mmCIF file of C-alpha atoms in Angstrom:
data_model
loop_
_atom_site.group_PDB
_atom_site.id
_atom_site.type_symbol
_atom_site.label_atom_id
_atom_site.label_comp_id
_atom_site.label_asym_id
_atom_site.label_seq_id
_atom_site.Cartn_x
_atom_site.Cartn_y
_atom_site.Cartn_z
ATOM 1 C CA UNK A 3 -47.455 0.008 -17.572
ATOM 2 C CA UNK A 4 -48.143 0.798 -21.285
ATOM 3 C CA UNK A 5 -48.553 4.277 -21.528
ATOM 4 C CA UNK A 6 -49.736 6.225 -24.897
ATOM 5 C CA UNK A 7 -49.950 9.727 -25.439
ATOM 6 C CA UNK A 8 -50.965 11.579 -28.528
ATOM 7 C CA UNK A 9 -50.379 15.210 -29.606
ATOM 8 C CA UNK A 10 -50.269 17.781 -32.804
ATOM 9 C CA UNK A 11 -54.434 17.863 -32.777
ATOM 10 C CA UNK A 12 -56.069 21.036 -34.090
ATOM 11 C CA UNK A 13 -58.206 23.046 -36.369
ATOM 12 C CA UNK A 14 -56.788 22.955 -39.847
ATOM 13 C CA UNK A 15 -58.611 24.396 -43.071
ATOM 14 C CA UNK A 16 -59.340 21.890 -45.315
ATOM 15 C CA UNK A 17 -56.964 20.940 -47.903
ATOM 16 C CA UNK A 18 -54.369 21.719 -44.998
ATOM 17 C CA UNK A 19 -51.933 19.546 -43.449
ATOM 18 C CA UNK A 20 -51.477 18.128 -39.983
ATOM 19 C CA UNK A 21 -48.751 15.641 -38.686
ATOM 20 C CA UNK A 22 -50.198 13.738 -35.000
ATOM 21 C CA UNK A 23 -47.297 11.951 -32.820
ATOM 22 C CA UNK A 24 -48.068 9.092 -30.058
ATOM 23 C CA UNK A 25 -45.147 8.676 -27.449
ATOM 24 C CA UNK A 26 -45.337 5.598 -26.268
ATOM 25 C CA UNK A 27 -43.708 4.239 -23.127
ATOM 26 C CA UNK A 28 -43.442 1.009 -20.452
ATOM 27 C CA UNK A 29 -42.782 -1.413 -23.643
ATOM 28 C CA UNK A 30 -40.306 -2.191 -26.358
ATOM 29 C CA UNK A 31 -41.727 -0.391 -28.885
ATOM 30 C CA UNK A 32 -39.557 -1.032 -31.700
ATOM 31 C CA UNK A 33 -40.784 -4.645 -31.609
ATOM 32 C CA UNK A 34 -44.653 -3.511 -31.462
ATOM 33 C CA UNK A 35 -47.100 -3.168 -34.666
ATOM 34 C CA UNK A 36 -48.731 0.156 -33.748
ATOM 35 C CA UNK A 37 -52.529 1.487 -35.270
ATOM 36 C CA UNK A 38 -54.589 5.187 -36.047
ATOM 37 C CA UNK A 39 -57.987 4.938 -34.914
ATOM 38 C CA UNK A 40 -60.164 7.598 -35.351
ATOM 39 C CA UNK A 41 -63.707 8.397 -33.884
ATOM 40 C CA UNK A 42 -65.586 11.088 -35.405
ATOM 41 C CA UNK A 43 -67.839 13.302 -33.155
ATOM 42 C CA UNK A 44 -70.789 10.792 -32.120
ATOM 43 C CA UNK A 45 -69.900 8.201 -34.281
ATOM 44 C CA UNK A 46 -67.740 4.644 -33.818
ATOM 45 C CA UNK A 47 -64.765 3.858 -34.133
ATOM 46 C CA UNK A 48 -62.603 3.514 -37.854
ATOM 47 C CA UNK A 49 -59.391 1.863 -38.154
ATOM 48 C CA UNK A 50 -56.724 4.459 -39.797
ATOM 49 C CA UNK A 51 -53.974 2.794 -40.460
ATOM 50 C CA UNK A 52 -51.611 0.310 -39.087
ATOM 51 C CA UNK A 53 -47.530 -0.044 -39.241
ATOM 52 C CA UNK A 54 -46.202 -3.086 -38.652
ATOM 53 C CA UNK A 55 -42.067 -3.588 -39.614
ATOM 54 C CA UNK A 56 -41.359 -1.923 -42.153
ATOM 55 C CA UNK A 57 -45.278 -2.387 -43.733
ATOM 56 C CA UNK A 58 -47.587 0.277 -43.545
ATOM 57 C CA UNK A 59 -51.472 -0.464 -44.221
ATOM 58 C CA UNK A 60 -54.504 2.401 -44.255
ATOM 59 C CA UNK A 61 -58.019 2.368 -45.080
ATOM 60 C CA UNK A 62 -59.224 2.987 -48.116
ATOM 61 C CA UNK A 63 -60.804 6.449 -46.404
ATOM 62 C CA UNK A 64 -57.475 7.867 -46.149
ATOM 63 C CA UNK A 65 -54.981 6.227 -48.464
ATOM 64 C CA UNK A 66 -52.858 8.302 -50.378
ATOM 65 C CA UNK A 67 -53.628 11.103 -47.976
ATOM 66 C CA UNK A 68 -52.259 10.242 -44.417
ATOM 67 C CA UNK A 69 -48.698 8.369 -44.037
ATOM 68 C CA UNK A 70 -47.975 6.439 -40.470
ATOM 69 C CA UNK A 71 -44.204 6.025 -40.015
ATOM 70 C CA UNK A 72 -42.191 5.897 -36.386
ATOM 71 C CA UNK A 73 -39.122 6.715 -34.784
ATOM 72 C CA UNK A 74 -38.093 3.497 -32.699
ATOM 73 C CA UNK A 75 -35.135 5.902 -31.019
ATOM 74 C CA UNK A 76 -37.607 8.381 -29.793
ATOM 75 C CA UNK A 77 -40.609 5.608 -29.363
ATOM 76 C CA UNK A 78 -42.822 7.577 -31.370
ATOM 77 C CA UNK A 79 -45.508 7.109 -33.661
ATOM 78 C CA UNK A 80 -46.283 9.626 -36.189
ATOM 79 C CA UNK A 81 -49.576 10.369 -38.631
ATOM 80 C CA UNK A 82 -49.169 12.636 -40.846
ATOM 81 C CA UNK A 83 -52.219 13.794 -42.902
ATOM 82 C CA UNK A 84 -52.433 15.674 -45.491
ATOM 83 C CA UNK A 85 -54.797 17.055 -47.890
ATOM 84 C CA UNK A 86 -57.288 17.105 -44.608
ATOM 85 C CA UNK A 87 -61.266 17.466 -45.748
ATOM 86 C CA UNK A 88 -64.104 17.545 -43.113
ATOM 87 C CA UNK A 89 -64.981 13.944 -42.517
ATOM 88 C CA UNK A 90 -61.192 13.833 -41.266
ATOM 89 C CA UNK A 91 -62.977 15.882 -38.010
ATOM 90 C CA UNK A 92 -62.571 13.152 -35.372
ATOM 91 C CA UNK A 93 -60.358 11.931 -31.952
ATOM 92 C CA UNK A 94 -56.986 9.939 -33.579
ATOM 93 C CA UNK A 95 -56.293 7.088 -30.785
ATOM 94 C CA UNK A 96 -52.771 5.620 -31.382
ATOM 95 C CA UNK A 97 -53.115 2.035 -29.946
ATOM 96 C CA UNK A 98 -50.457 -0.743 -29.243
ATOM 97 C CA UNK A 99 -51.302 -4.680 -29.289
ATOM 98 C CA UNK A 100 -51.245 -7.249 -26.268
ATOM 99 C CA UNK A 101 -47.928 -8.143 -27.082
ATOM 100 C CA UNK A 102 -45.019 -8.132 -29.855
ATOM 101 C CA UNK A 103 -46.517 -11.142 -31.960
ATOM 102 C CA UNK A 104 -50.015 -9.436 -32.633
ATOM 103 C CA UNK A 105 -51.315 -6.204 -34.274
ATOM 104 C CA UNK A 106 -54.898 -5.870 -32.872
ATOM 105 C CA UNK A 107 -55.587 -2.787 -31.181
ATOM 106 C CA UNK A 108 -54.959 -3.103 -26.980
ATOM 107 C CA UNK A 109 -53.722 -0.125 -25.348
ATOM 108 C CA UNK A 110 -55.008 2.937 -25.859
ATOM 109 C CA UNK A 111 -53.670 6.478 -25.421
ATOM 110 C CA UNK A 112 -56.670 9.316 -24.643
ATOM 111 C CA UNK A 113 -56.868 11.012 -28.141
ATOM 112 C CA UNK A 114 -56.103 13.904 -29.665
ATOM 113 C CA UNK A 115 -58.923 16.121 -31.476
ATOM 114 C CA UNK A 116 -58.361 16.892 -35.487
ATOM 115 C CA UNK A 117 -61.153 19.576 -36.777
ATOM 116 C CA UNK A 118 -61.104 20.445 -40.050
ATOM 117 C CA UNK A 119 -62.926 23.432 -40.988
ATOM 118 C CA UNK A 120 -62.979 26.731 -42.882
ATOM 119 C CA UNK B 2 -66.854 -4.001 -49.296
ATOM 120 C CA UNK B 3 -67.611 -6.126 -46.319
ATOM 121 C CA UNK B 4 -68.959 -4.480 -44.050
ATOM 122 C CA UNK B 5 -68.947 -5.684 -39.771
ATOM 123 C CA UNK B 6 -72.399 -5.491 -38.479
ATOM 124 C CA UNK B 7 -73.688 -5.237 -34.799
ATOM 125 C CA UNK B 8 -77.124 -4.947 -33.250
ATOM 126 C CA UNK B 9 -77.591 -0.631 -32.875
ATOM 127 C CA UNK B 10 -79.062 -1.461 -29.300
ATOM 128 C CA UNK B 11 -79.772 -3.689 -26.745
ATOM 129 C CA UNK B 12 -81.284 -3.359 -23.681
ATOM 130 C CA UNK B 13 -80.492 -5.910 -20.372
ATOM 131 C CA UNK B 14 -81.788 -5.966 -16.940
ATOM 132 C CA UNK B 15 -79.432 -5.703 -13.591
ATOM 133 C CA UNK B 16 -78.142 -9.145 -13.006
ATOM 134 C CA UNK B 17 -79.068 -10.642 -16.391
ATOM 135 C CA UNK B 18 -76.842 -11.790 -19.264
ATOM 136 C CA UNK B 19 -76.840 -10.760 -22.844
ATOM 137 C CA UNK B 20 -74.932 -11.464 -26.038
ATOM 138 C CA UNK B 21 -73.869 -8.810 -27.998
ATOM 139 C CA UNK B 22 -72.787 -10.065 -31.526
ATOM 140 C CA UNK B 23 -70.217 -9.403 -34.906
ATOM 141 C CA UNK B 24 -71.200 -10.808 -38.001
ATOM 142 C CA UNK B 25 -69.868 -9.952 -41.463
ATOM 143 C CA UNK B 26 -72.532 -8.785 -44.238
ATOM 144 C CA UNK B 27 -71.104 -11.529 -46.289
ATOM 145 C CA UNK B 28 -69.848 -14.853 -45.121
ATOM 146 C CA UNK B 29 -68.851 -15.986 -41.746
ATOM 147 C CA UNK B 30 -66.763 -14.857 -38.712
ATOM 148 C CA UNK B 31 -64.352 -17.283 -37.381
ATOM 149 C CA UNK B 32 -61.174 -17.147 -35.379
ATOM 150 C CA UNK B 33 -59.079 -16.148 -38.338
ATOM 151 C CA UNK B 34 -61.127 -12.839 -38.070
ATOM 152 C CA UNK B 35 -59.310 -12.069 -34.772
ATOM 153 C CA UNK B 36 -62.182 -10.677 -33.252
ATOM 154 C CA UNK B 37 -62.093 -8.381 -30.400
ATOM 155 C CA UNK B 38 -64.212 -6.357 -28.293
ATOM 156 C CA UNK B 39 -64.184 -2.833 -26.717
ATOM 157 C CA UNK B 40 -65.889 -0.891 -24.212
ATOM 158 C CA UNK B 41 -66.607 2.883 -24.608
ATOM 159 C CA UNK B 42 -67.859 5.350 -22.202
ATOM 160 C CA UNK B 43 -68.531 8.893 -23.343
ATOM 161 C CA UNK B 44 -66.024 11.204 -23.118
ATOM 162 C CA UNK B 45 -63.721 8.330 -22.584
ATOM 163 C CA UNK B 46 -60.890 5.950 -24.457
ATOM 164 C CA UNK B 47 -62.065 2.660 -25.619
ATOM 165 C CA UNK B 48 -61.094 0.050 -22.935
ATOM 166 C CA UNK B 49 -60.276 -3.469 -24.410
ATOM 167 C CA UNK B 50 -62.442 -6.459 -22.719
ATOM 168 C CA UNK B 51 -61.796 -9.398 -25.447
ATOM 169 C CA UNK B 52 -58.948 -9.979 -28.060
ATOM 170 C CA UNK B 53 -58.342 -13.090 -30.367
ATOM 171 C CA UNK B 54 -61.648 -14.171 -30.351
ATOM 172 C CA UNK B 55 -61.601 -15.180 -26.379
ATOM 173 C CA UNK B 56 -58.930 -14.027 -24.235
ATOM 174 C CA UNK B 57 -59.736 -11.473 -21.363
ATOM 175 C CA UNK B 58 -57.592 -8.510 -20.836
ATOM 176 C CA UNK B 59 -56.342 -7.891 -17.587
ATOM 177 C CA UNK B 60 -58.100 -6.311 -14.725
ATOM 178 C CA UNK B 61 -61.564 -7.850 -17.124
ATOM 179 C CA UNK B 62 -63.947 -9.065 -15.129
ATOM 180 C CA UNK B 63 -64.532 -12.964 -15.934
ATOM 181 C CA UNK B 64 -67.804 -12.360 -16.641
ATOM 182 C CA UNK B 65 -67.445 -10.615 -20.005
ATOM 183 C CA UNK B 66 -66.542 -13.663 -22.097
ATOM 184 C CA UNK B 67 -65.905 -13.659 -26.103
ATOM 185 C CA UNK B 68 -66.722 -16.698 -28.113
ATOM 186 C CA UNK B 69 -67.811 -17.511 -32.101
ATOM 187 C CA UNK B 70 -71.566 -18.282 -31.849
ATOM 188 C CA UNK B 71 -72.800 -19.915 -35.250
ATOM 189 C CA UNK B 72 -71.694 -17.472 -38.260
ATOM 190 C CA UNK B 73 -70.854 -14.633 -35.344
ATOM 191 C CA UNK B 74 -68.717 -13.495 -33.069
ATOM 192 C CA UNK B 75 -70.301 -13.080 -29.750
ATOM 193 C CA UNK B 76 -69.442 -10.958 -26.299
ATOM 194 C CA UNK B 77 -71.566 -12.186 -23.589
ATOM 195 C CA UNK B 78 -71.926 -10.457 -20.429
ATOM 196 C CA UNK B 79 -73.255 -12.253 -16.890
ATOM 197 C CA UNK B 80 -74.491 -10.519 -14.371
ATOM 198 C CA UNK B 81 -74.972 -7.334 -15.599
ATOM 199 C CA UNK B 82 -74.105 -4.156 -13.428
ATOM 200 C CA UNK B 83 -74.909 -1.036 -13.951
ATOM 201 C CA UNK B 84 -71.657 0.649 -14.787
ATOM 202 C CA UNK B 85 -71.878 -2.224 -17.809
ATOM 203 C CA UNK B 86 -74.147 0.339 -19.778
ATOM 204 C CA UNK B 87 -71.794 1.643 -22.053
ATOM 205 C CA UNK B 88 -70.793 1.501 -26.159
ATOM 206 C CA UNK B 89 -69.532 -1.979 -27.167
ATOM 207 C CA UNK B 90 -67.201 -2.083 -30.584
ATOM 208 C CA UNK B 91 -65.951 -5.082 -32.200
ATOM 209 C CA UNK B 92 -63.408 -4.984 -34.688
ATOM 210 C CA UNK B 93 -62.069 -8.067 -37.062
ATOM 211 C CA UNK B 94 -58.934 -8.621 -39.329
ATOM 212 C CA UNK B 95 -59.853 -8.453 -43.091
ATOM 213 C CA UNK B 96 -56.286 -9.535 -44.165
ATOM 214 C CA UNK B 97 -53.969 -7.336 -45.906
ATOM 215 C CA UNK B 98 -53.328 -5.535 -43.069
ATOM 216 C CA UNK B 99 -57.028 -4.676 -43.074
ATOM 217 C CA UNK B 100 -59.104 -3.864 -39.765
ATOM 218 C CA UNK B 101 -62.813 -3.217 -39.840
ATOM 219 C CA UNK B 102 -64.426 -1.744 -36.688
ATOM 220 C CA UNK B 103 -68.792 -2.617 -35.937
ATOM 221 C CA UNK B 104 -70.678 0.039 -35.978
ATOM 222 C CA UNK B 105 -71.399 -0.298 -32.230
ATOM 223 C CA UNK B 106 -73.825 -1.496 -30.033
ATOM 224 C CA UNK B 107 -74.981 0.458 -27.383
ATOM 225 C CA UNK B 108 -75.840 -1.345 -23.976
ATOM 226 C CA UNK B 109 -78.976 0.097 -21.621
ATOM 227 C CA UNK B 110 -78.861 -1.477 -18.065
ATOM 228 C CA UNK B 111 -82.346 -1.055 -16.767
#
């Protein structure tokens, strides 16, 4: 059974920094593309960012800001944001595809709560 | 930028089926969009229903169903129950690496 679980949510000022981590578990992960979503309070969802090999992809929203990396010997998925402003206030979902040969978000872990704020 | 549309609302009675669609603000959605489709409850993770355009997830019951309806991507649900009323998200592949989430559509059962 796929299991995600994220952690490293807070309350950060803005212009502060904030890295999240997913440990994943009950697949290979080192084969898996992995994604960021994010869900601000009462609003959809947004795709963050997506690694996949040794590619790395973000929306335009947080490019340049957030880096997604991983750590295949500790299956964990990291986010780490900086330069955080207030529409970064949302739930971060890390999410893991069907299977090895796609990307598109599957399984999903329960979220971990950024809040940016003064 | 393109942006992934889907209706704000709908409404469907107990036992009745409804579409819920994903169109693109320009051009067409087909099965190179990867389209997929999610279910969200307040409070709760999104649970996947649909991915690549068609294929159930497990434990889905076969009456959600995902197709490509003219220029849209479509989730249609049978029978509705109540426990169906709920957020519905669709997201599609932009290329690049890209993924654009709908807005959302929430579902009423009544």
């Amino acid at each position: 059974e796929v299991q995600l679980l994220e952690s490293g949510g807070g309350l950060v000022q803005p212009g502060g920094s904030l890295r999240l981590s997913c440990a994943a578990s009950g697949f290979t992960f080192s084969n898996y593309a992995m994604t960021w979503v994010r869900q601000a309070p009462g609003k959809g969802l947004e795709w963050v960012s997506t690694i996949r090999g040794s590619s790395t992809y973000y929306a335009d929203s947080v490019k340049g800001r957030f880096t997604i990396s991983r750590d295949n010997s500790k299956n964990t998925l990291y986010l780490q944001m900086n330069s955080l402003r207030a529409e970064d206030t949302a739930v971060y979902y890390c999410a893991s595809p069907p299977g090895s040969g796609y990307v598109v978000p599957h399984d999903w872990g329960q979220g971990t709560l950024v809040a940016v704020s003064s | 930028q393109t942006v992934v549309t889907q209706e704000p609302s709908f409404s469907v009675s107990p036992g009745g089926t409804v579409t819920l669609t994903c169109g693109l603000s320009s051009g067409s959605v087909s099965t190179s969009y990867y389209p997929s489709w999610y279910q969200q409850t307040p409070g709760q993770s999104p649970r996947t229903l649909i991915y690549s355009t068609n294929t159930r997830s497990s434990g889905v019951p076969d009456r959600f169903s995902g197709s490509i309806l003219g220029n849209k991507a479509a989730l249609t649900i049978t029978g509705a129950q109540a426990d169906d009323e709920s957020d519905y998200y669709c997201v599609l592949y932009m290329g690049s690496g890209i993924w654009v989430f709908g807005g959302g559509t929430k579902l009423t059962v009544l």
